[in-house]
PDB file of C-alpha atoms in Angstrom:
ATOM      1  CA  MET Z   1      -2.827  -4.609 -12.603  1.00 66.00           C
ATOM      2  CA  SER Z   2      -6.107  -3.904 -10.925  1.00 85.00           C
ATOM      3  CA  GLN Z   3      -7.655  -3.236  -7.779  1.00 88.00           C
ATOM      4  CA  ALA Z   4      -9.429  -6.373  -7.980  1.00 88.00           C
ATOM      5  CA  LEU Z   5      -6.028  -8.173  -7.997  1.00 91.00           C
ATOM      6  CA  ILE Z   6      -5.004  -6.192  -4.793  1.00 92.00           C
ATOM      7  CA  ASP Z   7      -8.190  -7.087  -3.083  1.00 90.00           C
ATOM      8  CA  ARG Z   8      -7.889 -10.657  -3.657  1.00 90.00           C
ATOM      9  CA  TYR Z   9      -4.331 -10.762  -2.258  1.00 93.00           C
ATOM     10  CA  TYR Z  10      -5.633  -9.083   0.982  1.00 93.00           C
ATOM     11  CA  ARG Z  11      -8.653 -11.561   1.441  1.00 89.00           C
ATOM     12  CA  THR Z  12      -6.379 -14.545   0.620  1.00 92.00           C
ATOM     13  CA  LEU Z  13      -3.864 -13.373   3.220  1.00 93.00           C
ATOM     14  CA  GLY Z  14      -6.611 -13.128   5.701  1.00 91.00           C
ATOM     15  CA  LYS Z  15      -5.216 -10.595   7.987  1.00 94.00           C
ATOM     16  CA  PRO Z  16      -4.564  -6.668   8.107  1.00 95.00           C
ATOM     17  CA  CYS Z  17      -2.205  -5.534   5.731  1.00 96.00           C
ATOM     18  CA  CYS Z  18      -1.600  -2.495   3.421  1.00 96.00           C
ATOM     19  CA  ALA Z  19      -3.117  -4.241   0.464  1.00 95.00           C
ATOM     20  CA  GLY Z  20      -6.334  -4.002   2.422  1.00 94.00           C
ATOM     21  CA  CYS Z  21      -6.155  -0.663   3.910  1.00 96.00           C
ATOM     22  CA  ASP Z  22      -8.304   2.468   2.914  1.00 95.00           C
ATOM     23  CA  HIS Z  23      -5.038   4.725   3.195  1.00 96.00           C
ATOM     24  CA  TRP Z  24      -2.951   2.588   0.797  1.00 96.00           C
ATOM     25  CA  ARG Z  25      -2.798   3.360  -3.025  1.00 95.00           C
ATOM     26  CA  TRP Z  26      -1.043   0.563  -5.262  1.00 95.00           C
ATOM     27  CA  TYR Z  27       1.881   1.444  -7.710  1.00 91.00           C
ATOM     28  CA  ASN Z  28       2.041  -2.118  -8.884  1.00 91.00           C
ATOM     29  CA  ALA Z  29       1.465  -5.686  -7.589  1.00 88.00           C
ATOM     30  CA  ALA Z  30       3.507  -5.531  -4.626  1.00 92.00           C
ATOM     31  CA  THR Z  31       4.176  -1.688  -3.766  1.00 93.00           C
ATOM     32  CA  GLY Z  32       2.088   1.223  -3.000  1.00 94.00           C
ATOM     33  CA  GLU Z  33       2.034   4.605  -0.839  1.00 94.00           C
ATOM     34  CA  CYS Z  34       0.284   5.463   2.505  1.00 95.00           C
ATOM     35  CA  VAL Z  35      -1.457   8.316   2.007  1.00 95.00           C
ATOM     36  CA  ARG Z  36      -2.474   8.535   5.682  1.00 94.00           C
ATOM     37  CA  SER Z  37       1.463   9.405   6.111  1.00 87.00           C
ATOM     38  CA  ALA Z  38       2.811  12.960   5.907  1.00 91.00           C
ATOM     39  CA  PRO Z  39       4.721  13.646   3.022  1.00 93.00           C
ATOM     40  CA  VAL Z  40       8.596  12.796   3.493  1.00 92.00           C
ATOM     41  CA  SER Z  41      11.849  13.086   1.679  1.00 88.00           C
ATOM     42  CA  ALA Z  42      12.637  10.672  -1.233  1.00 81.00           C
ATOM     43  CA  ASN Z  43      15.084   8.587   0.882  1.00 78.00           C
ATOM     44  CA  GLU Z  44      12.513   8.382   3.684  1.00 85.00           C
ATOM     45  CA  ARG Z  45       9.933   7.270   1.204  1.00 86.00           C
ATOM     46  CA  LEU Z  46      11.845   4.249   0.279  1.00 82.00           C
ATOM     47  CA  SER Z  47      12.805   3.216   3.803  1.00 82.00           C
ATOM     48  CA  PHE Z  48       9.910   0.899   4.486  1.00 83.00           C
ATOM     49  CA  LEU Z  49      10.960  -1.179   1.318  1.00 83.00           C
ATOM     50  CA  GLY Z  50      14.086  -2.522   2.835  1.00 79.00           C
ATOM     51  CA  MET Z  51      16.237  -1.025  -0.006  1.00 72.00           C
ATOM     52  CA  GLU Z  52      19.689   0.146   0.996  1.00 70.00           C
ATOM     53  CA  GLY Z  53      22.370   2.465  -0.524  1.00 70.00           C
ATOM     54  CA  LEU Z  54      20.064   4.105  -2.997  1.00 67.00           C
ATOM     55  CA  THR Z  55      21.216   7.403  -4.664  1.00 70.00           C
ATOM     56  CA  VAL Z  56      17.693   8.879  -5.510  1.00 65.00           C
ATOM     57  CA  SER Z  57      17.702  12.085  -7.493  1.00 64.00           C
ATOM     58  CA  SER Z  58      14.716  14.346  -6.449  1.00 59.00           C
ATOM     59  CA  ARG Z  59      14.291  15.164 -10.206  1.00 68.00           C
ATOM     60  CA  HIS Z  60      13.227  11.500 -10.876  1.00 74.00           C
ATOM     61  CA  PHE Z  61      11.703  10.629  -7.489  1.00 77.00           C
ATOM     62  CA  PRO Z  62      10.288  13.247  -5.403  1.00 85.00           C
ATOM     63  CA  ALA Z  63       9.193  13.610  -1.738  1.00 88.00           C
ATOM     64  CA  GLY Z  64       5.975  12.169  -1.022  1.00 92.00           C
ATOM     65  CA  HIS Z  65       3.971   9.554   0.919  1.00 94.00           C
ATOM     66  CA  ILE Z  66       5.731   6.586   2.679  1.00 93.00           C
ATOM     67  CA  LEU Z  67       5.955   3.651   0.274  1.00 93.00           C
ATOM     68  CA  THR Z  68       5.243   0.074   1.665  1.00 94.00           C
ATOM     69  CA  ASN Z  69       5.023  -3.393   0.419  1.00 94.00           C
ATOM     70  CA  ARG Z  70       1.557  -4.659   0.289  1.00 95.00           C
ATOM     71  CA  ASP Z  71       1.813  -7.327   3.084  1.00 94.00           C
ATOM     72  CA  TYR Z  72       3.251  -4.538   5.539  1.00 94.00           C
ATOM     73  CA  VAL Z  73       0.718  -3.517   8.304  1.00 91.00           C
ATOM     74  CA  CYS Z  74       0.792  -0.415  10.916  1.00 91.00           C
ATOM     75  CA  GLY Z  75      -1.288   0.754  13.623  1.00 90.00           C
ATOM     76  CA  GLU Z  76      -3.170   2.965  11.315  1.00 92.00           C
ATOM     77  CA  PHE Z  77      -4.940   0.217   9.470  1.00 95.00           C
ATOM     78  CA  VAL Z  78      -8.586   0.823   8.335  1.00 95.00           C
ATOM     79  CA  ASP Z  79     -10.736  -1.260   6.136  1.00 93.00           C
ATOM     80  CA  SER Z  80     -14.228   0.210   5.901  1.00 91.00           C
ATOM     81  CA  TYR Z  81     -15.388  -1.775   2.922  1.00 85.00           C
ATOM     82  CA  ASP Z  82     -18.307  -4.257   3.184  1.00 82.00           C
ATOM     83  CA  TRP Z  83     -17.070  -7.433   1.833  1.00 75.00           C
ATOM     84  CA  ASN Z  84     -19.497 -10.244   0.706  1.00 72.00           C
ATOM     85  CA  GLU Z  85     -19.038 -13.911   1.186  1.00 64.00           C
ATOM     86  CA  GLU Z  86     -16.996 -14.185  -1.874  1.00 59.00           C
ATOM     87  CA  GLY Z  87     -14.398 -11.528  -0.808  1.00 57.00           C
ATOM     88  CA  GLU Z  88     -15.897  -8.798  -3.129  1.00 61.00           C
ATOM     89  CA  LYS Z  89     -16.389  -5.276  -2.185  1.00 58.00           C
ATOM     90  CA  VAL Z  90     -20.224  -4.733  -2.007  1.00 51.00           C
TER      91      VAL Z  90
END
Protein backbone atom coordinates (compact mmCIF):
# COMPACT_ATOMS: atom_id res chain seq x y z
CA MET A 1 0.00 0.00 0.00
CA SER A 2 1.25 3.48 -0.75
CA GLN A 3 0.12 7.08 -0.70
CA ALA A 4 0.29 7.03 -4.51
CA LEU A 5 -2.47 4.39 -4.64
CA ILE A 6 -4.67 6.43 -2.29
CA ASP A 7 -4.06 9.55 -4.40
CA ARG A 8 -4.93 7.66 -7.58
CA TYR A 9 -8.22 6.47 -6.05
CA TYR A 10 -9.11 10.06 -5.10
CA ARG A 11 -8.28 11.46 -8.53
CA THR A 12 -10.18 8.65 -10.28
CA LEU A 13 -13.24 9.18 -8.09
CA GLY A 14 -13.23 12.83 -9.18
CA LYS A 15 -14.95 14.31 -6.14
CA PRO A 16 -14.12 15.18 -2.52
CA CYS A 17 -13.59 12.15 -0.28
CA CYS A 18 -11.47 11.17 2.70
CA ALA A 19 -8.81 9.67 0.42
CA GLY A 20 -8.07 13.17 -0.89
CA CYS A 21 -8.39 15.07 2.38
CA ASP A 22 -5.38 16.61 4.10
CA HIS A 23 -6.78 15.49 7.47
CA TRP A 24 -6.99 11.78 6.57
CA ARG A 25 -4.25 9.21 7.32
CA TRP A 26 -4.72 5.83 5.66
CA TYR A 27 -4.32 2.50 7.45
CA ASN A 28 -4.99 0.30 4.42
CA ALA A 29 -6.45 0.62 0.91
CA ALA A 30 -9.97 1.30 2.19
CA THR A 31 -9.77 2.72 5.72
CA GLY A 32 -8.03 5.52 7.58
CA GLU A 33 -8.42 7.99 10.41
CA CYS A 34 -9.46 11.64 10.40
CA VAL A 35 -6.90 13.54 12.45
CA ARG A 36 -9.13 16.63 12.30
CA SER A 37 -11.59 14.92 14.65
CA ALA A 38 -11.13 14.95 18.41
CA PRO A 39 -10.13 11.63 19.97
CA VAL A 40 -13.11 9.42 20.88
CA SER A 41 -13.69 6.02 22.48
CA ALA A 42 -12.83 2.82 20.60
CA ASN A 43 -16.51 2.11 19.87
CA GLU A 44 -17.05 5.63 18.50
CA ARG A 45 -13.93 5.32 16.32
CA LEU A 46 -15.54 2.41 14.49
CA SER A 47 -19.02 3.92 14.14
CA PHE A 48 -18.40 5.51 10.71
CA LEU A 49 -17.31 2.18 9.25
CA GLY A 50 -20.82 0.75 9.57
CA MET A 51 -19.78 -2.14 11.78
CA GLU A 52 -22.31 -3.18 14.39
CA GLY A 53 -22.24 -5.46 17.41
CA LEU A 54 -18.48 -5.30 17.89
CA THR A 55 -16.92 -6.10 21.22
CA VAL A 56 -13.70 -4.17 21.24
CA SER A 57 -11.21 -4.33 24.03
CA SER A 58 -9.42 -1.05 24.69
CA ARG A 59 -6.33 -3.17 25.25
CA HIS A 60 -6.38 -4.14 21.55
CA PHE A 61 -8.07 -1.09 20.06
CA PRO A 62 -7.61 2.14 22.02
CA ALA A 63 -9.43 5.45 21.82
CA GLY A 64 -8.31 7.78 19.04
CA HIS A 65 -9.46 9.60 15.93
CA ILE A 66 -12.59 8.59 13.99
CA LEU A 67 -12.01 5.88 11.37
CA THR A 68 -13.65 6.33 7.97
CA ASN A 69 -13.77 4.60 4.62
CA ARG A 70 -11.77 6.29 1.88
CA ASP A 71 -14.87 7.37 -0.06
CA TYR A 72 -16.54 9.11 2.90
CA VAL A 73 -16.64 12.92 2.89
CA CYS A 74 -17.61 15.45 5.55
CA GLY A 75 -17.90 19.21 5.77
CA GLU A 76 -14.26 19.54 6.88
CA PHE A 77 -12.77 18.33 3.56
CA VAL A 78 -9.53 20.13 2.59
CA ASP A 79 -7.22 19.39 -0.34
CA SER A 80 -4.33 21.85 -0.34
CA TYR A 81 -2.05 19.94 -2.73
CA ASP A 82 -1.18 21.22 -6.19
CA TRP A 83 -2.04 18.52 -8.73
CA ASN A 84 -0.56 18.39 -12.21
CA GLU A 85 -2.53 17.33 -15.29
CA GLU A 86 -1.56 13.69 -14.78
CA GLY A 87 -3.16 13.74 -11.33
CA GLU A 88 0.09 13.66 -9.41
CA LYS A 89 1.09 15.88 -6.52
CA VAL A 90 3.46 18.65 -7.55
